[in-house]
CSV table of C-alpha atoms in Angstrom, one decimal:
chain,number,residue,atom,x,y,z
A,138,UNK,CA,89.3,53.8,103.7
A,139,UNK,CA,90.0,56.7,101.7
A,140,UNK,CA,89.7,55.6,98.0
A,141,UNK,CA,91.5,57.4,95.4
A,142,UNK,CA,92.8,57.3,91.6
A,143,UNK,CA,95.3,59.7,90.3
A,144,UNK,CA,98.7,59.5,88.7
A,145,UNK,CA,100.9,59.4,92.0
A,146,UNK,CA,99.5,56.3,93.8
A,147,UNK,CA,97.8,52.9,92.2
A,148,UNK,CA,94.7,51.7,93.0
A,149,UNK,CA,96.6,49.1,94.8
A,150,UNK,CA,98.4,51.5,96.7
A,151,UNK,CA,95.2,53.4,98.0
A,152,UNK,CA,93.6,49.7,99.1
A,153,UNK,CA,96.7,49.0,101.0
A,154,UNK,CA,97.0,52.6,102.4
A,155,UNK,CA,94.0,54.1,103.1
A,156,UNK,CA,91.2,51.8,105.3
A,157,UNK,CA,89.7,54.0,107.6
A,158,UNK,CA,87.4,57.1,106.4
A,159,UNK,CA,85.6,57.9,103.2
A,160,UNK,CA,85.5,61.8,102.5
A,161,UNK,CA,83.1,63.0,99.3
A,162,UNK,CA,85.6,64.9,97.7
A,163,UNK,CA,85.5,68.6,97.7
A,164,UNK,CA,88.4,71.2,97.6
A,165,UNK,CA,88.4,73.3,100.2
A,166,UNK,CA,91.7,74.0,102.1
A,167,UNK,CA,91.2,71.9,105.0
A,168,UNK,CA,90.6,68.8,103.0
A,169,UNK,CA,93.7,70.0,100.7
A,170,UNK,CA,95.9,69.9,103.5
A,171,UNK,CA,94.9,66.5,104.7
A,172,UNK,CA,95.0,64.3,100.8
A,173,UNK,CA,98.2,66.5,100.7
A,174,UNK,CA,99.7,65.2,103.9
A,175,UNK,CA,99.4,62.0,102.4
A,176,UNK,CA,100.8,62.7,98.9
A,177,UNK,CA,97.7,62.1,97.3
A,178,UNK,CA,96.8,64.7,94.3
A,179,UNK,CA,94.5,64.6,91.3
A,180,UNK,CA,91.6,62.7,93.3
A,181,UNK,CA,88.4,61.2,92.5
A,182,UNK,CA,86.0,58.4,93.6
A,183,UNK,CA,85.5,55.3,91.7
A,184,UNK,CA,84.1,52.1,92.3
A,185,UNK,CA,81.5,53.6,95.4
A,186,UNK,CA,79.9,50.3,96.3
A,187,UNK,CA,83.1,48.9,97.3
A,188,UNK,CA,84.5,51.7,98.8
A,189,UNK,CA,81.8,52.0,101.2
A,190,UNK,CA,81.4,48.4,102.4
A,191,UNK,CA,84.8,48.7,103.1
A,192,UNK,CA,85.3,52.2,105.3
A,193,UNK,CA,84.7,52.6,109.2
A,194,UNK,CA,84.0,56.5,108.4
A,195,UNK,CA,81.3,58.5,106.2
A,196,UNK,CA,82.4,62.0,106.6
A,197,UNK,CA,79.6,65.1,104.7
A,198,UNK,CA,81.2,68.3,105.2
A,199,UNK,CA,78.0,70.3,104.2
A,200,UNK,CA,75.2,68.3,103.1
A,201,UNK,CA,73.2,65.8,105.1
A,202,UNK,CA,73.5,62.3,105.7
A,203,UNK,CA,71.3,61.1,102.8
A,204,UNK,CA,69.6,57.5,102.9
A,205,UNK,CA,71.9,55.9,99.8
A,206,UNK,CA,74.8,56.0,103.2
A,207,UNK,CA,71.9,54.9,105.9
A,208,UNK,CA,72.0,51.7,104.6
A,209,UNK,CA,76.1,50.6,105.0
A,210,UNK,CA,75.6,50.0,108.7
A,211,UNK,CA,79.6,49.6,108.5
A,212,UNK,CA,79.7,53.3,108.4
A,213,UNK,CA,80.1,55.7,111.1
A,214,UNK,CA,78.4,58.8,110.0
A,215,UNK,CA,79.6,62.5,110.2
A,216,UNK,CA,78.2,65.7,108.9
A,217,UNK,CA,80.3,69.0,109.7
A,218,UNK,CA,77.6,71.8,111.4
A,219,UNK,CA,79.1,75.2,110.5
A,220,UNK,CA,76.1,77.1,112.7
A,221,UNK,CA,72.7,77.4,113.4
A,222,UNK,CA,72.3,80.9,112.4
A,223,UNK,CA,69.5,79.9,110.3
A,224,UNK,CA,67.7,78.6,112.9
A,225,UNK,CA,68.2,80.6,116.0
A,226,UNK,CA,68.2,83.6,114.0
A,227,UNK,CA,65.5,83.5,111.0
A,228,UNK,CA,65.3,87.5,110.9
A,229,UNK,CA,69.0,87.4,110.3
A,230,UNK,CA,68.7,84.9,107.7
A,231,UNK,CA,66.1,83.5,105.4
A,232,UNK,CA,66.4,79.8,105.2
A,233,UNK,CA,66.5,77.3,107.5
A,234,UNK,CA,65.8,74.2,106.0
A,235,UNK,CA,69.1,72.5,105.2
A,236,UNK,CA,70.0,73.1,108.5
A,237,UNK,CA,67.5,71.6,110.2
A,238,UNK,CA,68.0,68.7,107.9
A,239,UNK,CA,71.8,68.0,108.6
A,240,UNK,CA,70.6,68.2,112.4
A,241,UNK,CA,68.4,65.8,111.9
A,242,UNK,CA,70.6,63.5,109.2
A,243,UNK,CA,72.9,63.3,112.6
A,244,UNK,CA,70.2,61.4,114.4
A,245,UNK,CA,70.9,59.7,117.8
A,246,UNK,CA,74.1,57.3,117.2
A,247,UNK,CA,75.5,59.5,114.5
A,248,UNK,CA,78.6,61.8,114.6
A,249,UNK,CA,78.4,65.8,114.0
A,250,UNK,CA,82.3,68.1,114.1
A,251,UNK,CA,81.6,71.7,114.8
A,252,UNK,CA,83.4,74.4,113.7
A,253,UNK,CA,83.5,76.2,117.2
A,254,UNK,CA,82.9,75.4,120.7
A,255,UNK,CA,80.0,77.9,120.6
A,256,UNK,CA,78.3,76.3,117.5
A,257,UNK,CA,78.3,73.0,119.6
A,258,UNK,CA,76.8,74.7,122.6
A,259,UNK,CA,74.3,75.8,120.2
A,260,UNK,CA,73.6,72.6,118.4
A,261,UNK,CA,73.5,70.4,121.9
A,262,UNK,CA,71.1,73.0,122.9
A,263,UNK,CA,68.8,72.5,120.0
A,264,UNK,CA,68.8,69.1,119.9
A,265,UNK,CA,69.6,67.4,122.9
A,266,UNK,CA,68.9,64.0,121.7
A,267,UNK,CA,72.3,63.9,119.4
A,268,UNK,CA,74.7,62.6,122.3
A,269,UNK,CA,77.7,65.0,123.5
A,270,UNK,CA,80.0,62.4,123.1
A,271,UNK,CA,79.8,62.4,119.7
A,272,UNK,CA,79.8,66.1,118.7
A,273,UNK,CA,83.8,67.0,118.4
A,274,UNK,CA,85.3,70.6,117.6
A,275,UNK,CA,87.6,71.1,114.7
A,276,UNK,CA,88.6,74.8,114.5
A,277,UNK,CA,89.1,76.6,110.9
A,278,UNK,CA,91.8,78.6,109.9
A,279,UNK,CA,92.6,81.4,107.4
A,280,UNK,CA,95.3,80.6,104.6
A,281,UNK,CA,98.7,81.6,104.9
A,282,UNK,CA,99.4,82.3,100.9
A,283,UNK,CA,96.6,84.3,101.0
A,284,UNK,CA,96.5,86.3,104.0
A,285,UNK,CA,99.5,87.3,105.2
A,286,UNK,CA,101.8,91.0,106.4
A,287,UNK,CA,102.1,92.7,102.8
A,288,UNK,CA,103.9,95.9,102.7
A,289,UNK,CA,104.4,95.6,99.0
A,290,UNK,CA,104.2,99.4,98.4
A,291,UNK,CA,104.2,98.6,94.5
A,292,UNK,CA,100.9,96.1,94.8
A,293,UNK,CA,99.0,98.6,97.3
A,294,UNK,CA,99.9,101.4,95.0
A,295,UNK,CA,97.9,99.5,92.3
A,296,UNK,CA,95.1,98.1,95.2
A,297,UNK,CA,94.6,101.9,95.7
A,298,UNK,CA,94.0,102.8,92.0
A,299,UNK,CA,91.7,100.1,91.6
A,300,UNK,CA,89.6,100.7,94.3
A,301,UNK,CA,89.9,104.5,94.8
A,302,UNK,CA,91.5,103.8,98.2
A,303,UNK,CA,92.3,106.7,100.3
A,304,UNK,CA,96.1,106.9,102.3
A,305,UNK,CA,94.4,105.7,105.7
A,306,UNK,CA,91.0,104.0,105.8
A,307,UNK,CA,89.4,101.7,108.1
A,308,UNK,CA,88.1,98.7,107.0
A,309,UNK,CA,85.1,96.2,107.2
A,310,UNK,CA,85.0,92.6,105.0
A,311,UNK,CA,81.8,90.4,104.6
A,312,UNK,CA,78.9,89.9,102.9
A,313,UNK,CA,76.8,92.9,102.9
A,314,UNK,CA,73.6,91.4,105.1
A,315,UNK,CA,71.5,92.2,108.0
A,316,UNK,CA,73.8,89.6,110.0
A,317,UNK,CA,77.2,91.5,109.4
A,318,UNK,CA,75.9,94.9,111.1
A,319,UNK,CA,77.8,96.8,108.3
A,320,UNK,CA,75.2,100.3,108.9
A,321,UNK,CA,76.2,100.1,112.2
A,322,UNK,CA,80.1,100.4,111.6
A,323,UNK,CA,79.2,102.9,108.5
A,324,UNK,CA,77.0,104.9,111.5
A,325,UNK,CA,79.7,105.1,113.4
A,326,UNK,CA,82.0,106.1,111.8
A,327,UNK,CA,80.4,109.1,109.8
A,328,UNK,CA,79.8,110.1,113.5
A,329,UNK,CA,83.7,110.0,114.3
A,330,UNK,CA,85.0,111.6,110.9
A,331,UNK,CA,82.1,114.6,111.4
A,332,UNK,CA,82.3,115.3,115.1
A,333,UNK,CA,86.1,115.3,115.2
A,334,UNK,CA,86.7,117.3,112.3
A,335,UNK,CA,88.7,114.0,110.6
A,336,UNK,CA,89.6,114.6,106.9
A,337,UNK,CA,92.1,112.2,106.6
A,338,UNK,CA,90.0,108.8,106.8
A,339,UNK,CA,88.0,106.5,104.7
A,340,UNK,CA,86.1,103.7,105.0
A,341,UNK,CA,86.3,100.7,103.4
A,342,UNK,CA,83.5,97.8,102.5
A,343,UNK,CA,84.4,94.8,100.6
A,344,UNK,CA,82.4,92.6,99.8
A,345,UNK,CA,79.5,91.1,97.9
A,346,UNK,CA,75.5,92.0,98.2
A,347,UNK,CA,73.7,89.5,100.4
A,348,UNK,CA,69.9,89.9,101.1
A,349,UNK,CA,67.8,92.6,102.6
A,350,UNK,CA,71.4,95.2,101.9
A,351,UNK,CA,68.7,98.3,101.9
A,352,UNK,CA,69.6,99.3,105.4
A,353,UNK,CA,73.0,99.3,105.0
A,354,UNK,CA,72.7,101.6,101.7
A,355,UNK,CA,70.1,103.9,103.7
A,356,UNK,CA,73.2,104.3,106.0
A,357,UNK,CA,75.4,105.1,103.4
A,358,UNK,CA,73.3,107.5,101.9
A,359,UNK,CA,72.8,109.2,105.1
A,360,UNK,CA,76.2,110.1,105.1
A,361,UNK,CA,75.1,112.9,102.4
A,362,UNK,CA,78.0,115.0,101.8
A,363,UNK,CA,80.5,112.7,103.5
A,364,UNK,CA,79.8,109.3,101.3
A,365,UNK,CA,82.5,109.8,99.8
A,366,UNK,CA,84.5,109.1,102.5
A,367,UNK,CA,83.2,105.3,102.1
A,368,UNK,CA,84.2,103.2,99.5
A,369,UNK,CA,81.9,100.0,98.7
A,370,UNK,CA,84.3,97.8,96.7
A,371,UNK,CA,82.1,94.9,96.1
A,372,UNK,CA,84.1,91.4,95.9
A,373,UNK,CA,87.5,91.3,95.3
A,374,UNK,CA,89.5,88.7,94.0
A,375,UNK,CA,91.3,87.0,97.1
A,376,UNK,CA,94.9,88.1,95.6
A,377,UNK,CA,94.3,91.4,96.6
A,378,UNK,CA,93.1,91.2,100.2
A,379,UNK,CA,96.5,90.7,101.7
A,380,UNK,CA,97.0,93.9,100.6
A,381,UNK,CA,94.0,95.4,101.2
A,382,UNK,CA,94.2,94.3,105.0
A,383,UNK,CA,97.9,94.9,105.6
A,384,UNK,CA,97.3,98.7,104.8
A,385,UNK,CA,94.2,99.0,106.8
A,386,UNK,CA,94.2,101.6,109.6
A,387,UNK,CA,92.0,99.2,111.6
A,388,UNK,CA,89.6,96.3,110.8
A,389,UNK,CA,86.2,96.1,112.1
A,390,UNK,CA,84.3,93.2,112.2
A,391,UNK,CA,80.7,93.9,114.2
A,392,UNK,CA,78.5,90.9,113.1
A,393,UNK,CA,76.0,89.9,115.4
A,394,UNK,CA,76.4,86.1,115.8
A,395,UNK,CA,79.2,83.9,113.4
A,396,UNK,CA,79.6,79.8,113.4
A,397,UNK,CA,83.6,80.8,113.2
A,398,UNK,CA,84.0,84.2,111.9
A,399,UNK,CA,87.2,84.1,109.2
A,400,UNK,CA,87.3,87.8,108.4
A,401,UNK,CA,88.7,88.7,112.0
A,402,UNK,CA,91.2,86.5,111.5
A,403,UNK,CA,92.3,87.3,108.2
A,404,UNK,CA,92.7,90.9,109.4
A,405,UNK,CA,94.9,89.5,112.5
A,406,UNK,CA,97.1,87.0,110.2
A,407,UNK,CA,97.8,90.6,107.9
A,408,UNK,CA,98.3,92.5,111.2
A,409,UNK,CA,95.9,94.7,111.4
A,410,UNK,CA,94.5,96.2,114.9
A,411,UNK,CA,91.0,94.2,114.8
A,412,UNK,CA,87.8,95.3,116.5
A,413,UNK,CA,85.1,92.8,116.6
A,414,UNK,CA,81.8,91.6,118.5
A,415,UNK,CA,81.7,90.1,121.6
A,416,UNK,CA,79.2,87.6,120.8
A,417,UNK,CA,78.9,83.8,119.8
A,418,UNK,CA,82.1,82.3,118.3
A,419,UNK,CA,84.3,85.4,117.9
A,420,UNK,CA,85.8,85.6,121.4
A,421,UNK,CA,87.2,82.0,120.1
A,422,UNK,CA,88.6,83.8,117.6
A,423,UNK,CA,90.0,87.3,118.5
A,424,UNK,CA,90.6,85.9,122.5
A,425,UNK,CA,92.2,89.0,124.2
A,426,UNK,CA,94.1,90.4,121.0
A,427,UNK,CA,91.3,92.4,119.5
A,428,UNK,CA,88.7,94.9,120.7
A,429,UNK,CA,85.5,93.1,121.5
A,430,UNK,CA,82.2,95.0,121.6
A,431,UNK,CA,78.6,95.1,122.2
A,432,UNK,CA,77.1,94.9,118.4
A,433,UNK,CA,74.8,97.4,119.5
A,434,UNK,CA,76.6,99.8,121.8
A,435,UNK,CA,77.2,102.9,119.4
A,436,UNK,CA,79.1,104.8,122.4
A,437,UNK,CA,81.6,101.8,122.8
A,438,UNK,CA,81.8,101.5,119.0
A,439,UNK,CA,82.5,105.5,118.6
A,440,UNK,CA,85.3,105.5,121.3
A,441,UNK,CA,86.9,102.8,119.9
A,442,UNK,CA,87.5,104.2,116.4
A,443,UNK,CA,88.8,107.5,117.8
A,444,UNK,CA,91.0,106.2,120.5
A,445,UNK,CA,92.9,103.8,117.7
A,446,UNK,CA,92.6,106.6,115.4
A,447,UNK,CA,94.5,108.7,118.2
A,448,UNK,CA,96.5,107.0,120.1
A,449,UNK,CA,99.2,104.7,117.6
A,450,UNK,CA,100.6,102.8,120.1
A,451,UNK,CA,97.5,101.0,121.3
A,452,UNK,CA,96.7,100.5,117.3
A,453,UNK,CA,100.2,99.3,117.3
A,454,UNK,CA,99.9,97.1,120.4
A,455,UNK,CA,96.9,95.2,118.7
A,456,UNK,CA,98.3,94.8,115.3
A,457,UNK,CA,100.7,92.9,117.6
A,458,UNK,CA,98.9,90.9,119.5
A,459,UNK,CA,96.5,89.8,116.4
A,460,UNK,CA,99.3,88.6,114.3
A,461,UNK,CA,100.6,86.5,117.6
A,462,UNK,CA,97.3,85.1,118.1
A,463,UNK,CA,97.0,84.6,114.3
A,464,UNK,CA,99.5,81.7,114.6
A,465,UNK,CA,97.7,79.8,116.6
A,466,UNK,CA,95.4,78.4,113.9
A,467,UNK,CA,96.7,76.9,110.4
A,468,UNK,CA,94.9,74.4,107.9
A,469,UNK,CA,97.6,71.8,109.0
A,470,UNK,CA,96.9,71.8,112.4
A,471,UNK,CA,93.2,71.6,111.9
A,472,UNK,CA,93.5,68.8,109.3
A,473,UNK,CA,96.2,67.3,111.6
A,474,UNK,CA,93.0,67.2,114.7
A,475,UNK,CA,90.8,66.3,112.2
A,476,UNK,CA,93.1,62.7,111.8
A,477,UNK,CA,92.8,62.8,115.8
A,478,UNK,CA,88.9,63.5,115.8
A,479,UNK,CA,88.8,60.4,113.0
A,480,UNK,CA,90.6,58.0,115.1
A,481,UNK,CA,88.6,58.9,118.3
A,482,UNK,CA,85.4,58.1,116.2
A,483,UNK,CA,86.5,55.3,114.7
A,484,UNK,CA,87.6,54.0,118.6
A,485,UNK,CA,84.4,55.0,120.1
């Protein structure tokens, strides 16, 4: 049972409608798509005790299972697991703890959905006892109002003013953390622009400061006379990123382990050539329409840049490719498997 109050349905209506699952209530697009689907708007939860007698499914899509839920044994219990970065990586990140505690909020007979099949090989690994049965893959997706092929020549001519963009820049987007491997794409690059005598090409970084960002700013000073080929935007609001992608040269995405990895497919969905790792949940992602690298191979990373900075047609080729793949993935067919994912639960 999904229990709702709002102006377009009755409380009635909801009763009579909605029996199944019980979703705490959060906005983000996936969970837009599905009240949407069922022409439910303006939600909020009343009346919990009853509610939860009453539903088959407990769904968390961030925080654990919490003992207040433990005790409707009605309920079937799901938490979403976005990664385990935290925990397979601790130098990469610097807090573990509430994912080890949604891993364990799962326990033995409850439910997890993973946001890639590589985040499920990574949680089944690390805690065999949750059974494979009930671990289900519900893929993400990048929105289409937001990121989408914008040649508006009058917005980008504003983007570029606001940001100091140059004509042709390449361009990186994520948090600015050791995880992202920003230095090494900032590295790079410096090393194409200087030893090919390139005067025509930027970089571009947006995005916010994470934690331990010195390495990436030792980079950029290190740059010396050519940092002002690299422009650090910091976060920008999300109407200007269709724009900001559509008019990238190339996008390069180098992180060294993602539970999904949006970013790469933003850039596609704008159709953009995209360059990316070759690790963890991105091949998922990207499939055989990007570039996919070593995050450490600087020789693989250099030749790249300069070929698609070379040769247009293989740039071309990509942006291609990328904005085919793109349409693969949408919010409604990941809330529409999410419905699927409910009703296999709910069967098991």
């Amino acid at each position: 049972m999904i229990f709702f109050s709002d102006h377009s349905i009755s409380i009635k209506e909801a009763n009579q409608r909605y029996r199944r699952v019980f979703l705490p209530f959060r906005k983000e697009k996936l969970l837009r798509h599905f009240y949407n689907r069922r022409g439910i708007y303006n939600y909020k939860n009343v009346h919990l005790e009853e509610i939860f007698r009453k539903a088959e499914i407990f769904h968390s899509f961030y925080y654990p299972i919490n003992n207040e839920i433990r005790k409707y044994g009605n309920l079937k219990k799901i938490v979403t697991v976005h990664d385990l970065i935290p925990i397979l990586f601790p130098e990469l990140h610097f807090n573990a703890t509430l994912i080890e505690k949604i891993i364990e909020s799962i326990g033995e007979d409850g439910y997890a959905i993973c946001v890639s099949e590589n985040t499920k090989k990574d949680l089944l690994n690390y805690a065999p006892h949750i059974n494979p049965d009930h671990v289900f893959v519900n893929l993400l997706a990048a929105s289409e109002s937001l990121f989408y092929v914008c040649k508006d020549v009058d917005k980008f001519n504003s983007i570029k003013e606001k940001y100091n963009l140059p004509e042709k820049y390449f361009l990186s987007v994520g948090t600015l953390e050791p995880r992202k491997n920003v230095d090494f794409v900032i590295r790079n690059f410096i090393r194409v622009i200087k030893e090919n005598d390139i005067d025509d090409l930027g970089l571009v970084l947006v995005g916010a400061k994470g934690w331990d960002y010195d390495k990436i700013f030792d980079e950029y000073n290190n740059a010396k006379e050519l940092k002002d080929k690299i422009i650090i935007t910091g976060r920008v609001p999300d109407e200007d990123l269709a724009s900001l992608y559509s008019h990238a040269h190339s996008f390069y995405y180098m992180s060294f382990y993602e539970g999904f990895g949006l970013p790469p497919l933003e850039a596609m969905q704008c159709g953009v050539a995209t360059v990316t790792s070759n690790t963890s949940s991105l091949p998922e992602v990207v499939g055989d329409a990007g570039v996919m690298l070593s995050p450490d191979d600087d020789e693989l990373l250099y030749q790249t840049m300069l070929d698609l900075y070379v040769n247009e047609n293989v740039r071309e080729e990509y942006a291609k490719k990328g904005l085919e793949r793109s349409k693969l993935f949408s919010w409604k067919k990941s809330s529409d498997e999410l419905v699927a994912i409910y009703q296999q639960i709910i069967n098991l």
